[in-house]
Amino acid sequence: MNHRTWVRVGVAFAAASLVLTACGNRGSDEGGDDDGGKKVAKVGVIAPLSGDLAALGLGIRNSVDLALKQANEENALPGWELKLAAEDDEAKPDVGKNAATKLANDKDVVAVVGTLNSSTGQQVQPVLDSANIAQVSPANTGTELTQGADFRNSPERPYKNYFRVCTTDAIQGPFAARYVYNELKHKKIATIHDKKTYGQGLVRSFTEEYEKLGGEIVSAQTINPEEKNYSAVISKIKPKNPEMIYYGGEYPQAGPLKQQLASAGLQAPMMGADGTYSEDFISLAGESADGYRATSIGAPLNKLNAAKQYVKDYDEAGYKGDNSSYGAYSYDAATAIIDSLKVSLKDADSVEAARQPTIDELNDVSFDGLSGKVEFDEYGDTTNRVLTVYQVNGKTWKDVSTEEFK
């Protein structure tokens, strides 16, 4: 497959992006030929564009938008104009399913980037699969999405249209467990998760690896995502004197939880995963955020030349908010789709005719992305197993350890 050529976004493009942002025209459902006589193909996005996780969802949407606009600028698909069709899933599985149905019924939609939440992804998968629409997630980590419910004993790919550029809970959880046990030397810890597919899967895989190494889980608790007061859970953990607390969930709950743990006098360090690796976590946790650790996929963006250019382009495009934890992965997901479309759309009579060939091409995609090598294995999972541990230091995230999980 083609390797992506980096094209710097010019001043004119940046200005145009600012106008589009101000007018709120991204994600329009217009179809057919555009004004330049080119045929239109849409790349959908399904992500939380409102609600508690909107900061992550908007970073996903804007990063896909940036990739599509750059592809149009460099005329990557002669005769075709790529447009964004963004849908808000509100981080709710049923809303995500409706969004997928809307996109599946749009004859101009050829592929979709999303979702953020694994539980939403489970509802979206069958809808897009029935329409032969490729789906590339930048953030779903639930292992069952690619390897089926019995992935431990008999992995089987449930949907051949589904791919992801992020690694799974089966890797990120054990990566964190090894770091806590081998590097931090913590032998007795407590776990908390939010009962969602993502949080539950992380804690399960973390616990399995941690106990295999010889560590002890002195307390295993859960919270409800709707809760604001975590005193009941904290009162169960505090008497156990854990050396650390591992959390499976996202920043809207992790921030207040960290703050309440500190207020209750429980000073044990806390660690989470990519769902908490957000500037919003630092704001929500306040002074207690200092020292908090989180794992995330890939190497730090500030150490990759290609990623530096992406961040620069993102900032110059004038999007509201930052690119978030999943922006780079969303850009890689969109780039994988664009590379596939270079083949599938080349001689296609319609977008619908190119849907299945796009899925076929994604199986062979290979390029150096922002998050590392972008390739997919037989399950649609990324072959990239590089992860990084970050730590809050002075109200800023700092990378402290980057390794390939083996």
mmCIF file of C-alpha atoms in Angstrom:
data_model
loop_
_atom_site.group_PDB
_atom_site.id
_atom_site.type_symbol
_atom_site.label_atom_id
_atom_site.label_comp_id
_atom_site.label_asym_id
_atom_site.label_seq_id
_atom_site.Cartn_x
_atom_site.Cartn_y
_atom_site.Cartn_z
ATOM 1 C CA MET A 1 0.000 0.000 0.000
ATOM 2 C CA ASN A 2 0.966 3.578 -0.452
ATOM 3 C CA HIS A 3 2.890 5.337 2.243
ATOM 4 C CA ARG A 4 1.391 8.642 3.194
ATOM 5 C CA THR A 5 3.136 11.739 1.938
ATOM 6 C CA TRP A 6 3.097 14.542 4.450
ATOM 7 C CA VAL A 7 1.681 17.725 3.101
ATOM 8 C CA ARG A 8 1.859 20.824 5.139
ATOM 9 C CA VAL A 9 -1.437 22.650 5.389
ATOM 10 C CA GLY A 10 -1.119 26.031 3.785
ATOM 11 C CA VAL A 11 -2.423 29.356 4.965
ATOM 12 C CA ALA A 12 -5.336 29.240 2.560
ATOM 13 C CA PHE A 13 -6.465 25.875 3.855
ATOM 14 C CA ALA A 14 -6.157 26.984 7.461
ATOM 15 C CA ALA A 15 -8.304 29.991 6.716
ATOM 16 C CA ALA A 16 -10.905 27.844 4.988
ATOM 17 C CA SER A 17 -11.006 25.499 7.977
ATOM 18 C CA LEU A 18 -11.630 28.417 10.291
ATOM 19 C CA VAL A 19 -14.587 29.507 8.197
ATOM 20 C CA LEU A 20 -16.048 26.005 8.218
ATOM 21 C CA THR A 21 -15.643 25.784 11.984
ATOM 22 C CA ALA A 22 -17.390 29.070 12.519
ATOM 23 C CA CYS A 23 -20.277 28.076 10.261
ATOM 24 C CA GLY A 24 -20.594 24.636 11.834
ATOM 25 C CA ASN A 25 -20.720 22.970 8.446
ATOM 26 C CA ARG A 26 -18.625 19.917 9.282
ATOM 27 C CA GLY A 27 -20.511 16.691 9.101
ATOM 28 C CA SER A 28 -23.069 17.891 6.578
ATOM 29 C CA ASP A 29 -25.116 15.168 4.882
ATOM 30 C CA GLU A 30 -24.824 16.595 1.414
ATOM 31 C CA GLY A 31 -24.197 14.012 -1.280
ATOM 32 C CA GLY A 32 -23.773 13.676 -5.035
ATOM 33 C CA ASP A 33 -21.358 15.649 -7.183
ATOM 34 C CA ASP A 34 -19.685 18.676 -5.691
ATOM 35 C CA ASP A 35 -19.380 22.054 -7.385
ATOM 36 C CA GLY A 36 -16.161 21.048 -9.087
ATOM 37 C CA GLY A 37 -17.770 18.122 -10.895
ATOM 38 C CA LYS A 38 -16.074 15.594 -8.682
ATOM 39 C CA LYS A 39 -17.957 12.651 -7.235
ATOM 40 C CA VAL A 40 -18.455 12.705 -3.478
ATOM 41 C CA ALA A 41 -17.536 9.944 -1.055
ATOM 42 C CA LYS A 42 -18.220 10.399 2.641
ATOM 43 C CA VAL A 43 -16.222 9.116 5.576
ATOM 44 C CA GLY A 44 -18.393 8.933 8.655
ATOM 45 C CA VAL A 45 -17.436 9.538 12.256
ATOM 46 C CA ILE A 46 -19.373 8.131 15.196
ATOM 47 C CA ALA A 47 -18.169 9.582 18.504
ATOM 48 C CA PRO A 48 -19.437 11.539 21.512
ATOM 49 C CA LEU A 49 -19.658 15.120 20.256
ATOM 50 C CA SER A 50 -21.619 16.228 23.308
ATOM 51 C CA GLY A 51 -21.705 15.258 26.979
ATOM 52 C CA ASP A 52 -18.928 14.371 29.431
ATOM 53 C CA LEU A 53 -16.683 12.733 26.814
ATOM 54 C CA ALA A 54 -17.086 15.421 24.160
ATOM 55 C CA ALA A 55 -13.454 16.536 24.525
ATOM 56 C CA LEU A 56 -12.342 13.113 23.268
ATOM 57 C CA GLY A 57 -15.047 12.865 20.615
ATOM 58 C CA LEU A 58 -14.347 16.275 19.142
ATOM 59 C CA GLY A 59 -10.649 15.440 18.928
ATOM 60 C CA ILE A 60 -11.605 12.339 16.924
ATOM 61 C CA ARG A 61 -13.948 14.228 14.597
ATOM 62 C CA ASN A 62 -11.559 17.106 13.967
ATOM 63 C CA SER A 63 -8.605 14.827 13.283
ATOM 64 C CA VAL A 64 -10.560 12.876 10.676
ATOM 65 C CA ASP A 65 -11.712 16.162 9.187
ATOM 66 C CA LEU A 66 -8.090 17.303 8.959
ATOM 67 C CA ALA A 67 -7.002 14.099 7.206
ATOM 68 C CA LEU A 68 -9.834 14.342 4.666
ATOM 69 C CA LYS A 69 -9.147 17.987 3.904
ATOM 70 C CA GLN A 70 -5.453 17.311 3.406
ATOM 71 C CA ALA A 71 -6.277 14.423 1.066
ATOM 72 C CA ASN A 72 -8.517 16.733 -0.952
ATOM 73 C CA GLU A 73 -5.839 19.423 -0.994
ATOM 74 C CA GLU A 74 -3.280 17.036 -2.468
ATOM 75 C CA ASN A 75 -5.865 15.478 -4.824
ATOM 76 C CA ALA A 76 -5.164 12.061 -3.362
ATOM 77 C CA LEU A 77 -8.261 10.612 -5.034
ATOM 78 C CA PRO A 78 -8.525 12.072 -8.563
ATOM 79 C CA GLY A 79 -12.153 12.628 -9.544
ATOM 80 C CA TRP A 80 -13.384 12.265 -5.977
ATOM 81 C CA GLU A 81 -14.029 14.728 -3.169
ATOM 82 C CA LEU A 82 -14.007 13.375 0.391
ATOM 83 C CA LYS A 83 -16.511 14.789 2.859
ATOM 84 C CA LEU A 84 -17.030 14.219 6.542
ATOM 85 C CA ALA A 85 -20.310 12.835 7.898
ATOM 86 C CA ALA A 86 -20.055 13.126 11.673
ATOM 87 C CA GLU A 87 -22.667 11.728 14.049
ATOM 88 C CA ASP A 88 -22.908 12.253 17.808
ATOM 89 C CA ASP A 89 -23.315 9.005 19.768
ATOM 90 C CA GLU A 90 -23.348 10.820 23.134
ATOM 91 C CA ALA A 91 -21.232 7.888 24.444
ATOM 92 C CA LYS A 92 -24.475 5.866 24.536
ATOM 93 C CA PRO A 93 -24.714 2.486 22.758
ATOM 94 C CA ASP A 94 -28.317 2.941 21.602
ATOM 95 C CA VAL A 95 -27.618 6.406 20.207
ATOM 96 C CA GLY A 96 -24.523 5.036 18.479
ATOM 97 C CA LYS A 97 -26.600 2.299 16.868
ATOM 98 C CA ASN A 98 -29.011 4.897 15.483
ATOM 99 C CA ALA A 99 -26.076 6.913 14.167
ATOM 100 C CA ALA A 100 -24.715 3.830 12.412
ATOM 101 C CA THR A 101 -28.121 3.143 10.849
ATOM 102 C CA LYS A 102 -28.251 6.700 9.502
ATOM 103 C CA LEU A 103 -24.807 6.408 7.955
ATOM 104 C CA ALA A 104 -25.527 2.926 6.567
ATOM 105 C CA ASN A 105 -28.563 4.321 4.744
ATOM 106 C CA ASP A 106 -26.500 7.087 3.129
ATOM 107 C CA LYS A 107 -25.373 5.779 -0.266
ATOM 108 C CA ASP A 108 -22.384 8.143 -0.241
ATOM 109 C CA VAL A 109 -20.828 6.773 2.959
ATOM 110 C CA VAL A 110 -17.950 4.423 2.192
ATOM 111 C CA ALA A 111 -16.301 3.997 5.609
ATOM 112 C CA VAL A 112 -16.576 5.119 9.232
ATOM 113 C CA VAL A 113 -14.069 6.111 11.920
ATOM 114 C CA GLY A 114 -15.298 5.300 15.433
ATOM 115 C CA THR A 115 -16.396 4.640 17.990
ATOM 116 C CA LEU A 116 -14.760 5.890 21.189
ATOM 117 C CA ASN A 117 -16.480 3.528 23.636
ATOM 118 C CA SER A 118 -16.239 -0.247 23.263
ATOM 119 C CA SER A 119 -19.816 -0.688 24.483
ATOM 120 C CA THR A 120 -21.013 1.614 21.707
ATOM 121 C CA GLY A 121 -18.782 -0.170 19.228
ATOM 122 C CA GLN A 122 -20.553 -3.431 19.989
ATOM 123 C CA GLN A 123 -23.854 -1.907 18.830
ATOM 124 C CA VAL A 124 -22.381 -0.203 15.769
ATOM 125 C CA GLN A 125 -20.463 -3.194 14.399
ATOM 126 C CA PRO A 126 -23.387 -5.300 13.090
ATOM 127 C CA VAL A 127 -25.136 -2.309 11.524
ATOM 128 C CA LEU A 128 -22.139 -1.224 9.470
ATOM 129 C CA ASP A 129 -21.221 -4.825 8.681
ATOM 130 C CA SER A 130 -24.660 -5.469 7.165
ATOM 131 C CA ALA A 131 -24.066 -2.522 4.803
ATOM 132 C CA ASN A 132 -20.488 -3.596 3.926
ATOM 133 C CA ILE A 133 -19.132 -0.366 5.363
ATOM 134 C CA ALA A 134 -15.588 -0.463 6.743
ATOM 135 C CA GLN A 135 -15.186 0.656 10.359
ATOM 136 C CA VAL A 136 -11.841 1.690 11.850
ATOM 137 C CA SER A 137 -11.848 2.559 15.537
ATOM 138 C CA PRO A 138 -9.194 4.818 17.058
ATOM 139 C CA ALA A 139 -10.144 3.957 20.636
ATOM 140 C CA ASN A 140 -12.115 0.724 21.179
ATOM 141 C CA THR A 141 -10.025 -1.581 23.366
ATOM 142 C CA GLY A 142 -12.551 -4.315 24.190
ATOM 143 C CA THR A 143 -10.809 -7.498 23.017
ATOM 144 C CA GLU A 144 -14.063 -9.238 22.089
ATOM 145 C CA LEU A 145 -14.734 -6.698 19.348
ATOM 146 C CA THR A 146 -12.111 -8.300 17.130
ATOM 147 C CA GLN A 147 -11.643 -11.755 18.624
ATOM 148 C CA GLY A 148 -15.121 -12.701 19.806
ATOM 149 C CA ALA A 149 -16.602 -13.411 23.229
ATOM 150 C CA ASP A 150 -14.414 -16.482 23.782
ATOM 151 C CA PHE A 151 -11.191 -14.702 22.806
ATOM 152 C CA ARG A 152 -9.193 -16.343 25.591
ATOM 153 C CA ASN A 153 -9.833 -19.890 24.401
ATOM 154 C CA SER A 154 -11.005 -19.662 20.817
ATOM 155 C CA PRO A 155 -10.482 -16.255 19.192
ATOM 156 C CA GLU A 156 -12.643 -15.714 16.138
ATOM 157 C CA ARG A 157 -13.148 -12.488 14.204
ATOM 158 C CA PRO A 158 -16.874 -11.607 14.385
ATOM 159 C CA TYR A 159 -16.954 -8.794 11.791
ATOM 160 C CA LYS A 160 -14.592 -8.647 8.830
ATOM 161 C CA ASN A 161 -15.409 -4.968 8.198
ATOM 162 C CA TYR A 162 -14.046 -3.925 11.611
ATOM 163 C CA PHE A 163 -10.470 -2.727 12.280
ATOM 164 C CA ARG A 164 -8.771 -0.668 14.957
ATOM 165 C CA VAL A 165 -5.526 1.270 15.249
ATOM 166 C CA CYS A 166 -5.401 1.107 19.050
ATOM 167 C CA THR A 167 -4.359 -1.938 21.001
ATOM 168 C CA THR A 168 -6.695 -4.044 23.124
ATOM 169 C CA ASP A 169 -7.400 -4.410 26.823
ATOM 170 C CA ALA A 170 -5.614 -7.741 26.602
ATOM 171 C CA ILE A 171 -2.387 -5.789 26.001
ATOM 172 C CA GLN A 172 -2.845 -2.437 27.759
ATOM 173 C CA GLY A 173 -3.948 -4.021 31.066
ATOM 174 C CA PRO A 174 -0.981 -6.412 31.320
ATOM 175 C CA PHE A 175 1.399 -3.635 30.177
ATOM 176 C CA ALA A 176 0.252 -1.552 33.159
ATOM 177 C CA ALA A 177 0.445 -4.558 35.505
ATOM 178 C CA ARG A 178 4.063 -5.225 34.582
ATOM 179 C CA TYR A 179 4.951 -1.569 35.066
ATOM 180 C CA VAL A 180 3.300 -1.437 38.505
ATOM 181 C CA TYR A 181 4.833 -4.712 39.687
ATOM 182 C CA ASN A 182 8.285 -4.576 38.090
ATOM 183 C CA GLU A 183 9.059 -0.852 37.925
ATOM 184 C CA LEU A 184 7.097 0.667 40.807
ATOM 185 C CA LYS A 185 7.547 -2.426 43.006
ATOM 186 C CA HIS A 186 3.984 -2.217 44.346
ATOM 187 C CA LYS A 187 2.894 -5.675 45.533
ATOM 188 C CA LYS A 188 -0.512 -4.927 47.082
ATOM 189 C CA ILE A 189 -2.966 -2.758 45.211
ATOM 190 C CA ALA A 190 -6.687 -2.035 44.943
ATOM 191 C CA THR A 191 -8.716 -1.889 41.709
ATOM 192 C CA ILE A 192 -11.795 0.101 40.764
ATOM 193 C CA HIS A 193 -13.735 0.071 37.479
ATOM 194 C CA ASP A 194 -16.864 1.752 36.162
ATOM 195 C CA LYS A 195 -18.678 -1.441 35.037
ATOM 196 C CA LYS A 196 -18.437 -0.400 31.360
ATOM 197 C CA THR A 197 -16.978 -2.793 28.776
ATOM 198 C CA TYR A 198 -13.791 -0.698 28.587
ATOM 199 C CA GLY A 199 -13.163 -0.289 32.313
ATOM 200 C CA GLN A 200 -14.145 -3.808 33.222
ATOM 201 C CA GLY A 201 -11.948 -5.304 30.495
ATOM 202 C CA LEU A 202 -8.935 -3.258 31.555
ATOM 203 C CA VAL A 203 -9.173 -4.242 35.199
ATOM 204 C CA ARG A 204 -9.764 -7.886 34.334
ATOM 205 C CA SER A 205 -6.682 -8.122 32.119
ATOM 206 C CA PHE A 206 -4.617 -6.050 34.563
ATOM 207 C CA THR A 207 -5.599 -8.307 37.467
ATOM 208 C CA GLU A 208 -4.821 -11.517 35.598
ATOM 209 C CA GLU A 209 -1.290 -10.348 34.753
ATOM 210 C CA TYR A 210 -0.652 -8.724 38.130
ATOM 211 C CA GLU A 211 -1.582 -11.850 40.087
ATOM 212 C CA LYS A 212 0.415 -13.995 37.685
ATOM 213 C CA LEU A 213 3.458 -11.868 38.545
ATOM 214 C CA GLY A 214 2.858 -12.423 42.263
ATOM 215 C CA GLY A 215 0.950 -9.269 43.192
ATOM 216 C CA GLU A 216 -2.083 -9.201 45.466
ATOM 217 C CA ILE A 217 -5.360 -7.377 44.845
ATOM 218 C CA VAL A 218 -6.371 -6.325 48.357
ATOM 219 C CA SER A 219 -9.697 -4.781 47.282
ATOM 220 C CA ALA A 220 -11.675 -4.912 44.020
ATOM 221 C CA GLN A 221 -14.430 -2.294 43.782
ATOM 222 C CA THR A 222 -16.770 -0.802 41.198
ATOM 223 C CA ILE A 223 -18.565 2.515 40.737
ATOM 224 C CA ASN A 224 -21.521 3.598 38.650
ATOM 225 C CA PRO A 225 -20.628 6.171 35.957
ATOM 226 C CA GLU A 226 -23.566 8.321 37.081
ATOM 227 C CA GLU A 227 -22.268 8.556 40.652
ATOM 228 C CA LYS A 228 -20.696 11.732 41.993
ATOM 229 C CA ASN A 229 -19.921 10.604 45.539
ATOM 230 C CA TYR A 230 -17.457 7.739 45.930
ATOM 231 C CA SER A 231 -17.253 7.685 49.737
ATOM 232 C CA ALA A 232 -18.736 4.172 49.984
ATOM 233 C CA VAL A 233 -16.045 2.706 47.748
ATOM 234 C CA ILE A 234 -13.288 4.704 49.421
ATOM 235 C CA SER A 235 -14.374 3.496 52.873
ATOM 236 C CA LYS A 236 -13.955 -0.108 51.686
ATOM 237 C CA ILE A 237 -10.508 0.470 50.211
ATOM 238 C CA LYS A 238 -8.911 2.659 52.879
ATOM 239 C CA PRO A 239 -8.644 -0.025 55.640
ATOM 240 C CA LYS A 240 -6.780 -2.295 53.189
ATOM 241 C CA ASN A 241 -3.881 0.176 52.877
ATOM 242 C CA PRO A 242 -3.145 -0.478 49.198
ATOM 243 C CA GLU A 243 0.202 0.627 47.838
ATOM 244 C CA MET A 244 -1.544 1.815 44.667
ATOM 245 C CA ILE A 245 -5.010 2.027 43.072
ATOM 246 C CA TYR A 246 -5.573 0.943 39.456
ATOM 247 C CA TYR A 247 -8.651 2.428 37.791
ATOM 248 C CA GLY A 248 -10.494 1.172 34.721
ATOM 249 C CA GLY A 249 -12.654 3.904 33.247
ATOM 250 C CA GLU A 250 -12.610 7.415 31.835
ATOM 251 C CA TYR A 251 -11.598 10.848 33.046
ATOM 252 C CA PRO A 252 -15.064 12.253 33.995
ATOM 253 C CA GLN A 253 -15.152 9.783 36.898
ATOM 254 C CA ALA A 254 -11.393 9.330 37.439
ATOM 255 C CA GLY A 255 -10.794 13.032 38.170
ATOM 256 C CA PRO A 256 -13.361 13.419 40.984
ATOM 257 C CA LEU A 257 -12.459 9.952 42.305
ATOM 258 C CA LYS A 258 -8.795 10.915 42.635
ATOM 259 C CA GLN A 259 -9.757 14.139 44.375
ATOM 260 C CA GLN A 260 -12.076 12.364 46.828
ATOM 261 C CA LEU A 261 -9.464 9.700 47.586
ATOM 262 C CA ALA A 262 -6.988 12.424 48.529
ATOM 263 C CA SER A 263 -9.564 14.293 50.608
ATOM 264 C CA ALA A 264 -10.286 11.077 52.517
ATOM 265 C CA GLY A 265 -6.611 10.812 53.418
ATOM 266 C CA LEU A 266 -5.835 7.961 51.045
ATOM 267 C CA GLN A 267 -2.570 9.093 49.527
ATOM 268 C CA ALA A 268 -1.763 5.883 47.615
ATOM 269 C CA PRO A 269 -0.809 6.718 44.015
ATOM 270 C CA MET A 270 -3.402 6.029 41.322
ATOM 271 C CA MET A 271 -3.044 4.822 37.752
ATOM 272 C CA GLY A 272 -5.434 4.428 34.827
ATOM 273 C CA ALA A 273 -5.334 3.935 31.071
ATOM 274 C CA ASP A 274 -5.871 5.979 27.911
ATOM 275 C CA GLY A 275 -9.435 6.882 28.893
ATOM 276 C CA THR A 276 -7.995 9.063 31.639
ATOM 277 C CA TYR A 277 -5.030 10.439 29.691
ATOM 278 C CA SER A 278 -6.635 13.826 29.116
ATOM 279 C CA GLU A 279 -6.114 17.446 30.057
ATOM 280 C CA ASP A 280 -9.657 17.326 31.401
ATOM 281 C CA PHE A 281 -8.562 14.771 34.012
ATOM 282 C CA ILE A 282 -6.063 17.265 35.416
ATOM 283 C CA SER A 283 -8.753 19.942 35.625
ATOM 284 C CA LEU A 284 -11.209 17.614 37.353
ATOM 285 C CA ALA A 285 -8.710 16.172 39.821
ATOM 286 C CA GLY A 286 -7.243 19.556 40.759
ATOM 287 C CA GLU A 287 -4.212 19.507 43.042
ATOM 288 C CA SER A 288 -4.624 15.760 43.615
ATOM 289 C CA ALA A 289 -3.792 15.094 39.931
ATOM 290 C CA ASP A 290 -0.064 15.471 40.555
ATOM 291 C CA GLY A 291 1.628 12.071 40.380
ATOM 292 C CA TYR A 292 -1.289 10.293 38.660
ATOM 293 C CA ARG A 293 -0.143 7.866 35.945
ATOM 294 C CA ALA A 294 -1.894 6.653 32.811
ATOM 295 C CA THR A 295 -0.943 4.334 29.966
ATOM 296 C CA SER A 296 -1.661 5.224 26.356
ATOM 297 C CA ILE A 297 -1.040 3.628 22.997
ATOM 298 C CA GLY A 298 2.001 4.476 20.897
ATOM 299 C CA ALA A 299 5.030 6.651 21.507
ATOM 300 C CA PRO A 300 4.701 10.269 22.739
ATOM 301 C CA LEU A 301 3.636 12.562 19.900
ATOM 302 C CA ASN A 302 6.209 15.187 20.856
ATOM 303 C CA LYS A 303 8.992 12.733 20.002
ATOM 304 C CA LEU A 304 7.764 11.811 16.516
ATOM 305 C CA ASN A 305 8.488 14.209 13.674
ATOM 306 C CA ALA A 306 5.339 13.257 11.736
ATOM 307 C CA ALA A 307 3.219 13.753 14.832
ATOM 308 C CA LYS A 308 4.748 17.174 15.456
ATOM 309 C CA GLN A 309 3.567 18.226 11.992
ATOM 310 C CA TYR A 310 0.083 16.843 12.709
ATOM 311 C CA VAL A 311 -0.167 18.828 15.948
ATOM 312 C CA LYS A 312 0.997 21.961 14.118
ATOM 313 C CA ASP A 313 -1.530 21.438 11.325
ATOM 314 C CA TYR A 314 -4.297 20.742 13.845
ATOM 315 C CA ASP A 315 -3.559 23.943 15.731
ATOM 316 C CA GLU A 316 -3.347 26.002 12.543
ATOM 317 C CA ALA A 317 -6.680 24.650 11.312
ATOM 318 C CA GLY A 318 -8.337 26.455 14.217
ATOM 319 C CA TYR A 319 -10.329 23.624 15.727
ATOM 320 C CA LYS A 320 -11.908 24.295 19.085
ATOM 321 C CA GLY A 321 -10.178 22.292 21.826
ATOM 322 C CA ASP A 322 -7.072 20.130 21.583
ATOM 323 C CA ASN A 323 -6.580 16.967 19.555
ATOM 324 C CA SER A 324 -7.246 14.850 22.691
ATOM 325 C CA SER A 325 -5.936 11.391 23.544
ATOM 326 C CA TYR A 326 -7.249 9.795 20.375
ATOM 327 C CA GLY A 327 -6.670 12.498 17.783
ATOM 328 C CA ALA A 328 -3.504 10.971 16.355
ATOM 329 C CA TYR A 329 -5.093 7.528 16.191
ATOM 330 C CA SER A 330 -8.134 9.012 14.476
ATOM 331 C CA TYR A 331 -5.858 10.631 11.932
ATOM 332 C CA ASP A 332 -4.173 7.247 11.372
ATOM 333 C CA ALA A 333 -7.580 5.561 11.045
ATOM 334 C CA ALA A 334 -8.652 8.096 8.425
ATOM 335 C CA THR A 335 -5.332 7.750 6.606
ATOM 336 C CA ALA A 336 -5.767 3.961 6.462
ATOM 337 C CA ILE A 337 -9.187 4.480 4.899
ATOM 338 C CA ILE A 338 -7.873 7.053 2.430
ATOM 339 C CA ASP A 339 -5.057 4.731 1.359
ATOM 340 C CA SER A 340 -7.627 1.993 0.757
ATOM 341 C CA LEU A 341 -9.879 4.339 -1.199
ATOM 342 C CA LYS A 342 -7.027 5.090 -3.584
ATOM 343 C CA VAL A 343 -7.585 1.572 -4.888
ATOM 344 C CA SER A 344 -11.274 0.909 -4.224
ATOM 345 C CA LEU A 345 -12.606 4.185 -5.634
ATOM 346 C CA LYS A 346 -10.277 4.401 -8.619
ATOM 347 C CA ASP A 347 -12.569 2.656 -11.082
ATOM 348 C CA ALA A 348 -15.767 2.489 -9.014
ATOM 349 C CA ASP A 349 -19.065 3.567 -10.555
ATOM 350 C CA SER A 350 -20.537 4.421 -7.182
ATOM 351 C CA VAL A 351 -19.607 4.677 -3.537
ATOM 352 C CA GLU A 352 -21.692 1.634 -2.684
ATOM 353 C CA ALA A 353 -19.737 -0.420 -5.227
ATOM 354 C CA ALA A 354 -16.520 0.578 -3.476
ATOM 355 C CA ARG A 355 -17.589 -0.445 0.016
ATOM 356 C CA GLN A 356 -16.508 -4.092 -0.026
ATOM 357 C CA PRO A 357 -13.277 -3.391 -1.970
ATOM 358 C CA THR A 358 -12.424 -0.789 0.689
ATOM 359 C CA ILE A 359 -12.737 -3.456 3.382
ATOM 360 C CA ASP A 360 -10.563 -5.782 1.308
ATOM 361 C CA GLU A 361 -7.874 -3.122 0.873
ATOM 362 C CA LEU A 362 -7.782 -2.315 4.590
ATOM 363 C CA ASN A 363 -6.595 -5.850 5.259
ATOM 364 C CA ASP A 364 -3.390 -5.034 3.359
ATOM 365 C CA VAL A 365 -2.824 -1.445 4.464
ATOM 366 C CA SER A 366 0.676 -0.638 5.705
ATOM 367 C CA PHE A 367 2.223 2.751 6.415
ATOM 368 C CA ASP A 368 4.129 4.672 9.067
ATOM 369 C CA GLY A 369 1.460 6.574 10.967
ATOM 370 C CA LEU A 370 1.502 8.980 13.880
ATOM 371 C CA SER A 371 1.090 6.147 16.367
ATOM 372 C CA GLY A 372 3.685 3.924 14.688
ATOM 373 C CA LYS A 373 3.324 1.274 12.012
ATOM 374 C CA VAL A 374 -0.290 0.980 10.868
ATOM 375 C CA GLU A 375 -1.075 -2.586 9.841
ATOM 376 C CA PHE A 376 -3.791 -5.044 10.825
ATOM 377 C CA ASP A 377 -3.564 -8.702 11.776
ATOM 378 C CA GLU A 378 -6.001 -11.484 10.905
ATOM 379 C CA TYR A 379 -8.507 -10.171 13.478
ATOM 380 C CA GLY A 380 -8.399 -6.538 12.353
ATOM 381 C CA ASP A 381 -6.252 -5.562 15.347
ATOM 382 C CA THR A 382 -3.268 -3.268 15.025
ATOM 383 C CA THR A 383 0.120 -4.943 14.949
ATOM 384 C CA ASN A 384 1.545 -1.943 16.829
ATOM 385 C CA ARG A 385 2.165 -2.873 20.482
ATOM 386 C CA VAL A 386 4.080 0.204 21.610
ATOM 387 C CA LEU A 387 2.647 1.840 24.718
ATOM 388 C CA THR A 388 3.711 4.716 26.955
ATOM 389 C CA VAL A 389 3.276 5.480 30.644
ATOM 390 C CA TYR A 390 2.518 9.139 31.342
ATOM 391 C CA GLN A 391 2.510 10.963 34.674
ATOM 392 C CA VAL A 392 1.002 14.266 35.753
ATOM 393 C CA ASN A 393 3.816 16.555 36.823
ATOM 394 C CA GLY A 394 3.086 20.198 37.547
ATOM 395 C CA LYS A 395 -0.380 20.100 35.941
ATOM 396 C CA THR A 396 1.103 18.693 32.721
ATOM 397 C CA TRP A 397 1.366 15.170 31.343
ATOM 398 C CA LYS A 398 4.956 13.930 31.033
ATOM 399 C CA ASP A 399 5.977 10.663 29.380
ATOM 400 C CA VAL A 400 8.035 8.460 31.694
ATOM 401 C CA SER A 401 8.352 5.094 29.932
ATOM 402 C CA THR A 402 7.779 3.835 26.382
ATOM 403 C CA GLU A 403 8.089 0.162 25.483
ATOM 404 C CA GLU A 404 6.862 -2.425 23.023
ATOM 405 C CA PHE A 405 4.708 -5.034 24.758
ATOM 406 C CA LYS A 406 5.962 -8.551 24.108
#
